[in-house]
PDB file of C-alpha atoms in Angstrom:
ATOM      1  CA  MET A   1      54.447  32.219  27.423  1.00 77.00           C
ATOM      2  CA  VAL A   2      54.868  36.423  28.223  1.00 86.00           C
ATOM      3  CA  ARG A   3      52.209  37.510  30.801  1.00 83.00           C
ATOM      4  CA  ASN A   4      50.695  40.639  29.944  1.00 87.00           C
ATOM      5  CA  PRO A   5      51.931  43.725  31.740  1.00 90.00           C
ATOM      6  CA  LEU A   6      49.904  44.679  35.110  1.00 87.00           C
ATOM      7  CA  THR A   7      47.428  47.616  34.930  1.00 89.00           C
ATOM      8  CA  ASP A   8      47.417  50.835  36.925  1.00 88.00           C
ATOM      9  CA  ASP A   9      44.615  49.296  38.892  1.00 87.00           C
ATOM     10  CA  GLU A  10      45.888  45.937  38.994  1.00 89.00           C
ATOM     11  CA  ARG A  11      48.876  47.533  40.734  1.00 90.00           C
ATOM     12  CA  HIS A  12      46.974  49.934  43.039  1.00 90.00           C
ATOM     13  CA  ARG A  13      44.395  46.835  44.119  1.00 92.00           C
ATOM     14  CA  GLY A  14      48.077  45.034  45.124  1.00 93.00           C
ATOM     15  CA  LEU A  15      48.948  47.959  47.292  1.00 93.00           C
ATOM     16  CA  VAL A  16      45.336  48.503  49.030  1.00 94.00           C
ATOM     17  CA  LEU A  17      45.531  44.563  49.703  1.00 96.00           C
ATOM     18  CA  GLY A  18      49.055  44.872  51.031  1.00 96.00           C
ATOM     19  CA  ARG A  19      48.259  48.136  53.291  1.00 94.00           C
ATOM     20  CA  LEU A  20      45.140  45.871  54.776  1.00 95.00           C
ATOM     21  CA  LEU A  21      47.054  42.936  55.094  1.00 97.00           C
ATOM     22  CA  GLN A  22      49.848  45.349  57.291  1.00 96.00           C
ATOM     23  CA  GLU A  23      47.196  46.729  59.231  1.00 96.00           C
ATOM     24  CA  ALA A  24      45.447  43.375  59.816  1.00 96.00           C
ATOM     25  CA  ARG A  25      49.018  42.203  61.102  1.00 96.00           C
ATOM     26  CA  GLY A  26      49.407  45.103  63.682  1.00 95.00           C
ATOM     27  CA  ALA A  27      51.847  45.054  66.330  1.00 96.00           C
ATOM     28  CA  ARG A  28      52.410  41.255  65.634  1.00 97.00           C
ATOM     29  CA  SER A  29      56.129  41.054  64.101  1.00 97.00           C
ATOM     30  CA  ALA A  30      56.567  40.385  60.516  1.00 97.00           C
ATOM     31  CA  ALA A  31      58.726  37.740  60.928  1.00 98.00           C
ATOM     32  CA  ALA A  32      55.863  35.424  63.373  1.00 98.00           C
ATOM     33  CA  VAL A  33      53.255  35.847  60.879  1.00 98.00           C
ATOM     34  CA  ALA A  34      55.298  34.857  57.564  1.00 98.00           C
ATOM     35  CA  LEU A  35      56.179  31.609  59.737  1.00 98.00           C
ATOM     36  CA  GLU A  36      53.048  30.972  60.975  1.00 98.00           C
ATOM     37  CA  ALA A  37      51.549  31.448  57.800  1.00 98.00           C
ATOM     38  CA  GLY A  38      54.199  29.294  55.846  1.00 98.00           C
ATOM     39  CA  ILE A  39      56.140  32.262  53.743  1.00 98.00           C
ATOM     40  CA  SER A  40      59.203  33.737  53.597  1.00 98.00           C
ATOM     41  CA  LEU A  41      59.409  36.986  55.469  1.00 98.00           C
ATOM     42  CA  ASP A  42      60.899  38.976  52.189  1.00 98.00           C
ATOM     43  CA  THR A  43      57.554  37.856  50.596  1.00 98.00           C
ATOM     44  CA  LEU A  44      55.395  39.068  53.726  1.00 98.00           C
ATOM     45  CA  ARG A  45      57.179  42.451  53.045  1.00 97.00           C
ATOM     46  CA  LYS A  46      57.035  43.086  49.313  1.00 97.00           C
ATOM     47  CA  ILE A  47      53.260  41.962  49.404  1.00 97.00           C
ATOM     48  CA  GLU A  48      52.817  44.554  52.086  1.00 97.00           C
ATOM     49  CA  ARG A  49      54.823  47.003  50.433  1.00 95.00           C
ATOM     50  CA  GLY A  50      53.004  46.467  47.371  1.00 92.00           C
ATOM     51  CA  ALA A  51      56.116  44.770  45.232  1.00 94.00           C
ATOM     52  CA  ILE A  52      54.410  41.808  44.805  1.00 94.00           C
ATOM     53  CA  VAL A  53      50.961  42.878  43.758  1.00 91.00           C
ATOM     54  CA  THR A  54      48.933  39.666  42.431  1.00 93.00           C
ATOM     55  CA  PRO A  55      50.657  37.090  45.301  1.00 96.00           C
ATOM     56  CA  ALA A  56      49.183  33.403  45.153  1.00 96.00           C
ATOM     57  CA  PHE A  57      45.653  32.398  45.981  1.00 96.00           C
ATOM     58  CA  PHE A  58      46.815  30.054  48.744  1.00 97.00           C
ATOM     59  CA  THR A  59      49.700  32.681  50.070  1.00 97.00           C
ATOM     60  CA  VAL A  60      46.864  35.154  50.636  1.00 97.00           C
ATOM     61  CA  ALA A  61      44.550  32.866  51.855  1.00 97.00           C
ATOM     62  CA  SER A  62      47.130  31.708  54.400  1.00 98.00           C
ATOM     63  CA  LEU A  63      47.954  34.887  55.727  1.00 98.00           C
ATOM     64  CA  ALA A  64      44.519  35.594  56.243  1.00 97.00           C
ATOM     65  CA  ARG A  65      44.289  32.672  57.993  1.00 97.00           C
ATOM     66  CA  VAL A  66      47.022  33.447  60.607  1.00 98.00           C
ATOM     67  CA  LEU A  67      45.795  36.995  60.598  1.00 97.00           C
ATOM     68  CA  GLY A  68      42.070  36.029  61.370  1.00 97.00           C
ATOM     69  CA  LEU A  69      40.683  37.572  58.468  1.00 96.00           C
ATOM     70  CA  ASP A  70      37.990  35.924  56.095  1.00 96.00           C
ATOM     71  CA  LEU A  71      38.779  36.004  52.508  1.00 95.00           C
ATOM     72  CA  SER A  72      35.514  37.109  50.998  1.00 95.00           C
ATOM     73  CA  THR A  73      35.658  40.163  53.559  1.00 93.00           C
ATOM     74  CA  LEU A  74      39.397  40.947  52.643  1.00 94.00           C
ATOM     75  CA  ALA A  75      38.512  40.845  48.758  1.00 93.00           C
ATOM     76  CA  GLU A  76      35.227  43.114  49.554  1.00 93.00           C
ATOM     77  CA  ALA A  77      37.849  45.573  51.506  1.00 91.00           C
ATOM     78  CA  VAL A  78      40.430  45.816  48.553  1.00 91.00           C
ATOM     79  CA  ALA A  79      37.795  46.282  46.121  1.00 89.00           C
ATOM     80  CA  GLU A  80      36.083  49.071  48.564  1.00 89.00           C
ATOM     81  CA  ASN A  81      39.287  50.696  49.300  1.00 85.00           C
ATOM     82  CA  ALA A  82      40.704  50.898  45.667  1.00 75.00           C
ATOM     83  CA  THR A  83      37.236  52.445  44.704  1.00 73.00           C
ATOM     84  CA  GLU A  84      37.739  54.702  47.144  1.00 67.00           C
ATOM     85  CA  ASP A  85      41.552  55.584  46.214  1.00 61.00           C
ATOM     86  CA  GLU A  86      40.765  55.940  42.735  1.00 59.00           C
ATOM     87  CA  LYS A  87      37.309  58.318  43.602  1.00 58.00           C
ATOM     88  CA  GLN A  88      39.710  60.711  45.672  1.00 63.00           C
ATOM     89  CA  MET A  89      42.500  60.668  43.087  1.00 56.00           C
ATOM     90  CA  ALA A  90      40.078  62.202  40.498  1.00 53.00           C
ATOM     91  CA  SER A  91      38.635  64.188  42.640  1.00 59.00           C
ATOM     92  CA  ARG A  92      41.811  65.898  43.227  1.00 62.00           C
ATOM     93  CA  VAL A  93      42.415  66.359  39.233  1.00 55.00           C
ATOM     94  CA  ALA A  94      39.342  67.607  38.932  1.00 56.00           C
TER      95      ALA A  94
END
């Protein structure tokens, strides 16, 4: 099975998700959050920097639980921030 390449929008949403998770983590160490979420530290770091732009649902759900985030609120924040970033980029080009 061949996977379709990710679109620019999908990559951008992945970056936004990573940034939001990193902000929610705050001063907590990435190692502690990864351990509690049951994922590897490497995976968390890749998600936070946008190298994994479409992490598995259960990975995001576990991180949200550990960070005290509601999944619906997180999804809305990703959509809102991605849209806002797109508007800002468009205004720079115009």
